[in-house]
């Protein structure tokens, strides 16, 4: 009987397995030059994206503070990777697909550590901070929400003269000690001393310092609200005043005589922003050291950046998290540390 033989890549039964398909793909990659010639532009864009993430500190601030603006939203650059992946698949470009490995590897090397849960169960002091928003329609509810966090020390920013009595009355039962300096305030379950405003070169008070006598020892607690920043078409990222205030705050913290320091507040900048180096170079972020995820805090309706910070020096971060939304446009954040 005559038999017919096929010279295909099957196994003789008319079926093809994963191994056969891989061999076909390999042969096509070797022989189909179009796979490598297409998508050159996409490959170049992928490499440029990787360079921006890797060398963001080299982007100059001389023109519209472009470097700081890029660093504020740096984690979101990773979203361009799946977009470029789809385009590379549509173009059927092997060159673009290979090039996409570069920004993917860079992003995970820079931010991959933030995706893991580093929260621990220890700690002897819980602190929280919240920009309550000057236009908050429900200061009473916001105060109750913050008190419900269980924090022993709470910092509030963007306090108005009209709202301060409401916060004082609502928080009095939980926090017997408090001090308000300008538009920032500190509420504590433990005694406060050496309370004073901190000059951050604004002409009015938006920062303060106090010694908190915790059962584990004295801690210098700073509360700060850095000047707001804006993105404008004609002037770029307007952050010059914030940058000057950050330098002044960094100097004050550097001169702090106590070894154990906690900074709470709205810094209007992220840990990646080189303009905050005067502060970030000498303190640790509780979110980076002991948090889970990015911990974005602003805007509350769709958080895109962590501009509210809890930073420490001389104490050990154990856990860090974001609290539920209140009547503010910021989310409150909290951390537990070992003093």
mmCIF file of C-alpha atoms in Angstrom:
data_model
loop_
_atom_site.group_PDB
_atom_site.id
_atom_site.type_symbol
_atom_site.label_atom_id
_atom_site.label_comp_id
_atom_site.label_asym_id
_atom_site.label_seq_id
_atom_site.Cartn_x
_atom_site.Cartn_y
_atom_site.Cartn_z
ATOM 1 C CA UNK A 1 0.000 0.000 0.000
ATOM 2 C CA UNK A 2 1.283 3.402 -0.895
ATOM 3 C CA UNK A 3 1.855 5.770 2.010
ATOM 4 C CA UNK A 4 1.895 9.526 1.855
ATOM 5 C CA UNK A 5 4.489 11.373 3.948
ATOM 6 C CA UNK A 6 4.261 14.984 5.017
ATOM 7 C CA UNK A 7 7.318 17.146 5.350
ATOM 8 C CA UNK A 8 5.529 19.513 7.740
ATOM 9 C CA UNK A 9 6.436 20.214 11.315
ATOM 10 C CA UNK A 10 3.780 18.018 12.899
ATOM 11 C CA UNK A 11 4.267 14.807 14.797
ATOM 12 C CA UNK A 12 2.727 12.609 12.099
ATOM 13 C CA UNK A 13 -0.759 12.842 13.559
ATOM 14 C CA UNK A 14 -1.615 16.204 12.107
ATOM 15 C CA UNK A 15 -1.216 17.927 15.452
ATOM 16 C CA UNK A 16 1.373 20.479 16.451
ATOM 17 C CA UNK A 17 2.616 20.968 19.995
ATOM 18 C CA UNK A 18 4.243 23.872 21.841
ATOM 19 C CA UNK A 19 7.692 22.641 20.860
ATOM 20 C CA UNK A 20 6.799 22.680 17.178
ATOM 21 C CA UNK A 21 5.342 26.161 17.426
ATOM 22 C CA UNK A 22 8.467 27.405 19.183
ATOM 23 C CA UNK A 23 10.641 25.950 16.422
ATOM 24 C CA UNK A 24 8.499 27.677 13.821
ATOM 25 C CA UNK A 25 8.775 30.958 15.715
ATOM 26 C CA UNK A 26 12.521 30.569 15.989
ATOM 27 C CA UNK A 27 12.850 29.891 12.276
ATOM 28 C CA UNK A 28 10.693 32.901 11.483
ATOM 29 C CA UNK A 29 12.791 35.145 13.722
ATOM 30 C CA UNK A 30 15.887 33.995 11.833
ATOM 31 C CA UNK A 31 14.497 34.347 8.355
ATOM 32 C CA UNK A 32 11.807 37.065 8.387
ATOM 33 C CA UNK A 33 13.800 40.272 8.208
ATOM 34 C CA UNK A 34 10.631 42.350 8.413
ATOM 35 C CA UNK A 35 10.172 41.370 12.065
ATOM 36 C CA UNK A 36 13.410 43.156 12.877
ATOM 37 C CA UNK A 37 13.097 46.073 10.468
ATOM 38 C CA UNK A 38 9.650 47.126 11.639
ATOM 39 C CA UNK A 39 9.137 49.103 14.828
ATOM 40 C CA UNK A 40 12.477 50.920 14.941
ATOM 41 C CA UNK A 41 10.744 54.099 16.147
ATOM 42 C CA UNK A 42 8.965 52.161 18.915
ATOM 43 C CA UNK A 43 12.297 50.662 19.969
ATOM 44 C CA UNK A 44 13.885 54.113 20.165
ATOM 45 C CA UNK A 45 10.978 55.402 22.261
ATOM 46 C CA UNK A 46 11.350 52.429 24.629
ATOM 47 C CA UNK A 47 15.049 53.135 25.130
ATOM 48 C CA UNK A 48 14.380 56.847 25.703
ATOM 49 C CA UNK A 49 11.735 55.948 28.270
ATOM 50 C CA UNK A 50 14.256 53.801 30.105
ATOM 51 C CA UNK A 51 16.813 56.615 30.050
ATOM 52 C CA UNK A 52 14.306 59.088 31.537
ATOM 53 C CA UNK A 53 13.559 56.714 34.424
ATOM 54 C CA UNK A 54 17.206 55.834 34.960
ATOM 55 C CA UNK A 55 18.696 59.316 34.567
ATOM 56 C CA UNK A 56 15.836 61.470 35.874
ATOM 57 C CA UNK A 57 18.220 63.267 38.233
ATOM 58 C CA UNK A 58 20.045 64.640 35.183
ATOM 59 C CA UNK A 59 16.949 66.338 33.745
ATOM 60 C CA UNK A 60 17.587 70.046 34.429
ATOM 61 C CA UNK A 61 15.321 72.183 36.560
ATOM 62 C CA UNK A 62 16.494 75.352 34.839
ATOM 63 C CA UNK A 63 13.526 75.340 32.454
ATOM 64 C CA UNK A 64 10.179 75.178 34.252
ATOM 65 C CA UNK A 65 11.493 72.814 36.954
ATOM 66 C CA UNK A 66 11.059 70.008 34.433
ATOM 67 C CA UNK A 67 13.229 67.647 36.442
ATOM 68 C CA UNK A 68 11.126 67.967 39.594
ATOM 69 C CA UNK A 69 7.909 67.634 37.612
ATOM 70 C CA UNK A 70 9.165 64.401 36.052
ATOM 71 C CA UNK A 71 10.231 63.037 39.435
ATOM 72 C CA UNK A 72 6.867 63.847 41.004
ATOM 73 C CA UNK A 73 5.071 61.429 38.696
ATOM 74 C CA UNK A 74 8.028 59.135 37.937
ATOM 75 C CA UNK A 75 6.300 55.823 38.863
ATOM 76 C CA UNK A 76 3.563 56.503 36.312
ATOM 77 C CA UNK A 77 6.072 56.366 33.445
ATOM 78 C CA UNK A 78 5.801 52.601 33.779
ATOM 79 C CA UNK A 79 2.336 52.790 32.206
ATOM 80 C CA UNK A 80 3.989 53.523 28.871
ATOM 81 C CA UNK A 81 5.480 50.011 28.839
ATOM 82 C CA UNK A 82 2.171 48.129 28.250
ATOM 83 C CA UNK A 83 1.126 50.805 25.726
ATOM 84 C CA UNK A 84 4.337 50.272 23.761
ATOM 85 C CA UNK A 85 3.869 46.503 24.102
ATOM 86 C CA UNK A 86 0.479 46.665 22.410
ATOM 87 C CA UNK A 87 1.903 48.830 19.617
ATOM 88 C CA UNK A 88 4.814 46.429 19.162
ATOM 89 C CA UNK A 89 2.440 43.474 18.855
ATOM 90 C CA UNK A 90 0.278 45.346 16.370
ATOM 91 C CA UNK A 91 3.374 46.177 14.324
ATOM 92 C CA UNK A 92 4.644 42.612 14.762
ATOM 93 C CA UNK A 93 8.063 43.998 15.564
ATOM 94 C CA UNK A 94 10.625 41.780 17.236
ATOM 95 C CA UNK A 95 12.958 44.779 17.575
ATOM 96 C CA UNK A 96 10.399 46.774 19.594
ATOM 97 C CA UNK A 97 9.576 43.785 21.796
ATOM 98 C CA UNK A 98 13.209 43.226 22.690
ATOM 99 C CA UNK A 99 13.759 46.949 23.307
ATOM 100 C CA UNK A 100 10.780 47.004 25.706
ATOM 101 C CA UNK A 101 12.723 44.787 28.079
ATOM 102 C CA UNK A 102 14.959 47.762 28.877
ATOM 103 C CA UNK A 103 12.333 50.137 30.403
ATOM 104 C CA UNK A 104 10.573 47.184 32.057
ATOM 105 C CA UNK A 105 13.782 46.123 33.822
ATOM 106 C CA UNK A 106 14.612 49.712 34.793
ATOM 107 C CA UNK A 107 11.140 50.352 36.237
ATOM 108 C CA UNK A 108 11.212 47.180 38.355
ATOM 109 C CA UNK A 109 14.736 47.910 39.549
ATOM 110 C CA UNK A 110 13.678 51.398 40.698
ATOM 111 C CA UNK A 111 10.168 50.723 42.013
ATOM 112 C CA UNK A 112 9.860 46.966 42.349
ATOM 113 C CA UNK A 113 10.776 47.087 46.032
ATOM 114 C CA UNK A 114 7.755 49.284 46.767
ATOM 115 C CA UNK A 115 5.382 46.603 45.491
ATOM 116 C CA UNK A 116 6.258 44.186 48.291
ATOM 117 C CA UNK A 117 4.606 44.323 51.696
ATOM 118 C CA UNK A 118 7.255 45.369 54.233
ATOM 119 C CA UNK A 119 4.895 46.063 57.127
ATOM 120 C CA UNK A 120 5.781 44.543 60.477
ATOM 121 C CA UNK A 121 3.866 44.035 63.682
ATOM 122 C CA UNK A 122 6.162 45.862 66.093
ATOM 123 C CA UNK A 123 6.440 49.459 67.183
ATOM 124 C CA UNK A 124 5.591 51.515 70.266
ATOM 125 C CA UNK A 125 4.392 54.801 68.731
ATOM 126 C CA UNK A 126 1.755 55.405 66.062
ATOM 127 C CA UNK A 127 1.725 58.768 64.288
ATOM 128 C CA UNK A 128 -0.565 60.212 61.636
ATOM 129 C CA UNK A 129 -0.686 63.313 59.478
ATOM 130 C CA UNK A 130 -3.423 64.880 57.408
ATOM 131 C CA UNK A 131 -3.815 67.963 55.254
ATOM 132 C CA UNK A 132 -7.411 68.633 56.243
ATOM 133 C CA UNK A 133 -8.042 71.176 53.435
ATOM 134 C CA UNK A 134 -8.991 74.760 54.274
ATOM 135 C CA UNK A 135 -12.292 74.287 52.420
ATOM 136 C CA UNK A 136 -13.191 71.054 54.231
ATOM 137 C CA UNK A 137 -17.011 70.980 54.533
ATOM 138 C CA UNK A 138 -16.952 68.616 57.532
ATOM 139 C CA UNK A 139 -14.084 69.352 59.952
ATOM 140 C CA UNK A 140 -15.860 67.513 62.764
ATOM 141 C CA UNK A 141 -16.122 64.331 60.733
ATOM 142 C CA UNK A 142 -12.523 64.646 59.569
ATOM 143 C CA UNK A 143 -11.291 65.064 63.136
ATOM 144 C CA UNK A 144 -13.225 61.976 64.242
ATOM 145 C CA UNK A 145 -11.835 59.958 61.338
ATOM 146 C CA UNK A 146 -8.255 60.900 62.197
ATOM 147 C CA UNK A 147 -8.767 60.132 65.894
ATOM 148 C CA UNK A 148 -10.186 56.724 64.944
ATOM 149 C CA UNK A 149 -6.811 55.837 63.412
ATOM 150 C CA UNK A 150 -5.519 54.994 66.880
ATOM 151 C CA UNK A 151 -2.489 57.268 66.509
ATOM 152 C CA UNK A 152 -0.972 58.642 69.703
ATOM 153 C CA UNK A 153 0.374 61.696 67.843
ATOM 154 C CA UNK A 154 -1.525 63.469 65.056
ATOM 155 C CA UNK A 155 -0.432 66.385 62.862
ATOM 156 C CA UNK A 156 -2.909 68.509 60.915
ATOM 157 C CA UNK A 157 -2.091 70.953 58.154
ATOM 158 C CA UNK A 158 -4.006 73.703 56.355
ATOM 159 C CA UNK A 159 -5.919 74.715 59.463
ATOM 160 C CA UNK A 160 -8.028 77.867 59.241
ATOM 161 C CA UNK A 161 -8.734 80.156 62.165
ATOM 162 C CA UNK A 162 -12.440 79.367 61.815
ATOM 163 C CA UNK A 163 -11.930 75.579 61.888
ATOM 164 C CA UNK A 164 -9.348 75.354 64.687
ATOM 165 C CA UNK A 165 -11.946 75.513 67.531
ATOM 166 C CA UNK A 166 -13.836 72.628 65.909
ATOM 167 C CA UNK A 167 -10.735 70.444 65.713
ATOM 168 C CA UNK A 168 -9.744 71.363 69.274
ATOM 169 C CA UNK A 169 -13.178 70.491 70.650
ATOM 170 C CA UNK A 170 -13.532 67.229 68.708
ATOM 171 C CA UNK A 171 -10.030 65.960 69.495
ATOM 172 C CA UNK A 172 -9.848 67.101 73.127
ATOM 173 C CA UNK A 173 -11.163 63.855 74.614
ATOM 174 C CA UNK A 174 -8.617 61.719 72.778
ATOM 175 C CA UNK A 175 -5.643 64.056 72.806
ATOM 176 C CA UNK A 176 -5.205 66.076 76.022
ATOM 177 C CA UNK A 177 -2.113 67.877 74.711
ATOM 178 C CA UNK A 178 -2.008 70.015 71.611
ATOM 179 C CA UNK A 179 -0.458 73.075 70.044
ATOM 180 C CA UNK A 180 -1.453 75.079 66.980
ATOM 181 C CA UNK A 181 1.143 77.249 65.274
ATOM 182 C CA UNK A 182 -0.174 79.255 62.345
ATOM 183 C CA UNK A 183 -1.884 76.836 59.964
ATOM 184 C CA UNK A 184 -0.385 73.614 61.380
ATOM 185 C CA UNK A 185 -1.143 71.798 64.611
ATOM 186 C CA UNK A 186 -0.021 68.838 66.693
ATOM 187 C CA UNK A 187 -2.286 66.729 68.938
ATOM 188 C CA UNK A 188 -0.795 64.190 71.332
ATOM 189 C CA UNK A 189 -1.706 61.700 74.026
ATOM 190 C CA UNK A 190 1.666 62.446 75.596
ATOM 191 C CA UNK A 191 2.946 65.733 77.063
ATOM 192 C CA UNK A 192 4.378 68.351 74.722
ATOM 193 C CA UNK A 193 7.198 70.771 75.490
ATOM 194 C CA UNK A 194 9.593 73.125 73.711
ATOM 195 C CA UNK A 195 6.841 73.878 71.205
ATOM 196 C CA UNK A 196 7.664 76.627 68.727
ATOM 197 C CA UNK A 197 7.111 77.680 65.122
ATOM 198 C CA UNK A 198 9.758 76.841 62.526
ATOM 199 C CA UNK A 199 10.702 79.500 60.014
ATOM 200 C CA UNK A 200 10.503 78.093 56.482
ATOM 201 C CA UNK A 201 10.944 81.479 54.786
ATOM 202 C CA UNK A 202 7.308 82.185 53.967
ATOM 203 C CA UNK A 203 6.519 85.213 56.097
ATOM 204 C CA UNK A 204 3.825 83.311 58.019
ATOM 205 C CA UNK A 205 3.826 80.081 60.032
ATOM 206 C CA UNK A 206 3.333 76.777 58.239
ATOM 207 C CA UNK A 207 5.754 74.634 60.241
ATOM 208 C CA UNK A 208 6.335 73.839 63.903
ATOM 209 C CA UNK A 209 8.403 71.732 66.238
ATOM 210 C CA UNK A 210 7.612 70.083 69.591
ATOM 211 C CA UNK A 211 9.146 67.565 71.974
ATOM 212 C CA UNK A 212 6.812 64.652 72.663
ATOM 213 C CA UNK A 213 7.487 62.774 75.910
ATOM 214 C CA UNK A 214 6.564 59.235 74.841
ATOM 215 C CA UNK A 215 6.864 56.333 77.326
ATOM 216 C CA UNK A 216 9.839 55.110 75.270
ATOM 217 C CA UNK A 217 11.652 58.439 75.351
ATOM 218 C CA UNK A 218 11.574 61.983 74.035
ATOM 219 C CA UNK A 219 10.991 62.525 70.325
ATOM 220 C CA UNK A 220 11.300 65.767 68.382
ATOM 221 C CA UNK A 221 8.254 66.016 66.127
ATOM 222 C CA UNK A 222 8.178 68.461 63.224
ATOM 223 C CA UNK A 223 4.990 69.387 61.390
ATOM 224 C CA UNK A 224 5.314 71.129 58.040
ATOM 225 C CA UNK A 225 3.198 72.258 55.134
ATOM 226 C CA UNK A 226 5.371 73.214 52.192
ATOM 227 C CA UNK A 227 4.135 75.895 49.738
ATOM 228 C CA UNK A 228 1.856 74.655 46.991
ATOM 229 C CA UNK A 229 3.125 73.931 43.494
ATOM 230 C CA UNK A 230 1.362 74.441 40.184
ATOM 231 C CA UNK A 231 1.851 73.359 36.582
ATOM 232 C CA UNK A 232 1.395 76.366 34.281
ATOM 233 C CA UNK A 233 1.708 76.567 30.508
ATOM 234 C CA UNK A 234 3.719 79.788 30.569
ATOM 235 C CA UNK A 235 5.994 79.033 33.518
ATOM 236 C CA UNK A 236 6.129 75.265 33.906
ATOM 237 C CA UNK A 237 6.293 73.644 37.347
ATOM 238 C CA UNK A 238 6.183 76.592 39.753
ATOM 239 C CA UNK A 239 7.991 75.133 42.759
ATOM 240 C CA UNK A 240 10.659 77.718 43.607
ATOM 241 C CA UNK A 241 9.056 78.830 46.884
ATOM 242 C CA UNK A 242 8.535 75.238 47.961
ATOM 243 C CA UNK A 243 12.178 74.494 47.215
ATOM 244 C CA UNK A 244 13.369 77.401 49.389
ATOM 245 C CA UNK A 245 11.105 76.302 52.221
ATOM 246 C CA UNK A 246 12.364 72.720 51.950
ATOM 247 C CA UNK A 247 15.941 73.974 52.293
ATOM 248 C CA UNK A 248 14.984 75.957 55.400
ATOM 249 C CA UNK A 249 13.182 72.965 56.916
ATOM 250 C CA UNK A 250 16.190 70.762 56.189
ATOM 251 C CA UNK A 251 18.452 73.202 58.027
ATOM 252 C CA UNK A 252 16.155 73.236 61.061
ATOM 253 C CA UNK A 253 16.057 69.429 61.224
ATOM 254 C CA UNK A 254 19.828 69.213 60.783
ATOM 255 C CA UNK A 255 20.246 71.505 63.820
ATOM 256 C CA UNK A 256 17.831 69.455 65.969
ATOM 257 C CA UNK A 257 19.638 68.435 69.190
ATOM 258 C CA UNK A 258 17.453 65.398 69.918
ATOM 259 C CA UNK A 259 18.551 62.219 68.198
ATOM 260 C CA UNK A 260 15.042 60.898 67.634
ATOM 261 C CA UNK A 261 13.110 62.936 65.068
ATOM 262 C CA UNK A 262 9.776 62.464 63.256
ATOM 263 C CA UNK A 263 8.603 64.719 60.430
ATOM 264 C CA UNK A 264 4.886 64.818 59.635
ATOM 265 C CA UNK A 265 3.278 66.884 56.941
ATOM 266 C CA UNK A 266 2.352 67.839 53.432
ATOM 267 C CA UNK A 267 5.655 68.455 51.646
ATOM 268 C CA UNK A 268 4.028 69.027 48.246
ATOM 269 C CA UNK A 269 6.679 66.766 46.787
ATOM 270 C CA UNK A 270 7.640 63.112 46.520
ATOM 271 C CA UNK A 271 10.679 61.289 47.828
ATOM 272 C CA UNK A 272 12.030 61.199 44.260
ATOM 273 C CA UNK A 273 11.999 64.993 43.880
ATOM 274 C CA UNK A 274 15.581 66.234 44.109
ATOM 275 C CA UNK A 275 14.311 69.639 45.318
ATOM 276 C CA UNK A 276 13.540 68.049 48.710
ATOM 277 C CA UNK A 277 17.073 66.665 49.159
ATOM 278 C CA UNK A 278 17.741 68.959 52.120
ATOM 279 C CA UNK A 279 15.112 66.930 54.017
ATOM 280 C CA UNK A 280 15.109 63.517 52.342
ATOM 281 C CA UNK A 281 18.889 63.102 52.486
ATOM 282 C CA UNK A 282 18.847 63.004 56.287
ATOM 283 C CA UNK A 283 15.597 61.136 56.975
ATOM 284 C CA UNK A 284 13.885 57.873 56.008
ATOM 285 C CA UNK A 285 10.416 57.539 54.547
ATOM 286 C CA UNK A 286 8.273 55.172 56.593
ATOM 287 C CA UNK A 287 6.424 54.180 53.415
ATOM 288 C CA UNK A 288 9.610 53.284 51.593
ATOM 289 C CA UNK A 289 11.058 51.434 54.571
ATOM 290 C CA UNK A 290 7.981 49.701 55.995
ATOM 291 C CA UNK A 291 4.990 50.276 53.728
ATOM 292 C CA UNK A 292 3.087 48.298 51.143
ATOM 293 C CA UNK A 293 2.773 49.810 47.680
ATOM 294 C CA UNK A 294 3.296 53.429 46.730
ATOM 295 C CA UNK A 295 1.017 54.919 49.382
ATOM 296 C CA UNK A 296 -0.246 57.702 47.103
ATOM 297 C CA UNK A 297 -2.079 60.381 49.090
ATOM 298 C CA UNK A 298 -3.174 63.050 46.582
ATOM 299 C CA UNK A 299 -5.667 63.773 45.171
ATOM 300 C CA UNK A 300 -7.989 61.817 47.437
ATOM 301 C CA UNK A 301 -10.468 61.029 44.650
ATOM 302 C CA UNK A 302 -7.776 59.391 42.491
ATOM 303 C CA UNK A 303 -4.396 59.348 44.277
ATOM 304 C CA UNK A 304 -1.491 59.855 41.872
ATOM 305 C CA UNK A 305 1.397 60.966 44.095
ATOM 306 C CA UNK A 306 2.563 60.664 47.681
ATOM 307 C CA UNK A 307 3.153 64.286 48.592
ATOM 308 C CA UNK A 308 2.176 63.767 52.240
ATOM 309 C CA UNK A 309 5.066 62.266 54.148
ATOM 310 C CA UNK A 310 6.059 60.640 57.408
ATOM 311 C CA UNK A 311 9.822 60.628 57.765
ATOM 312 C CA UNK A 312 12.047 59.577 60.639
ATOM 313 C CA UNK A 313 15.573 59.793 61.965
ATOM 314 C CA UNK A 314 16.835 57.815 64.931
ATOM 315 C CA UNK A 315 13.673 55.711 65.234
ATOM 316 C CA UNK A 316 12.806 52.507 63.392
ATOM 317 C CA UNK A 317 9.854 52.360 60.952
ATOM 318 C CA UNK A 318 7.738 49.239 61.501
ATOM 319 C CA UNK A 319 4.683 49.823 59.291
ATOM 320 C CA UNK A 320 3.172 52.573 57.153
ATOM 321 C CA UNK A 321 -0.219 52.904 55.509
ATOM 322 C CA UNK A 322 -2.826 55.222 53.998
ATOM 323 C CA UNK A 323 -6.054 55.939 55.875
ATOM 324 C CA UNK A 324 -9.556 56.140 54.337
ATOM 325 C CA UNK A 325 -10.772 59.297 52.597
ATOM 326 C CA UNK A 326 -12.194 62.138 54.684
ATOM 327 C CA UNK A 327 -13.692 65.474 53.651
ATOM 328 C CA UNK A 328 -10.268 66.638 52.438
ATOM 329 C CA UNK A 329 -8.662 66.492 49.013
ATOM 330 C CA UNK A 330 -5.737 64.602 50.624
ATOM 331 C CA UNK A 331 -5.739 61.164 52.192
ATOM 332 C CA UNK A 332 -4.461 60.925 55.764
ATOM 333 C CA UNK A 333 -1.436 58.676 56.281
ATOM 334 C CA UNK A 334 -0.129 56.862 59.357
ATOM 335 C CA UNK A 335 2.910 54.920 60.502
ATOM 336 C CA UNK A 336 4.047 52.905 63.485
ATOM 337 C CA UNK A 337 7.624 53.218 64.669
ATOM 338 C CA UNK A 338 9.841 51.883 67.414
ATOM 339 C CA UNK A 339 11.246 54.641 69.607
#
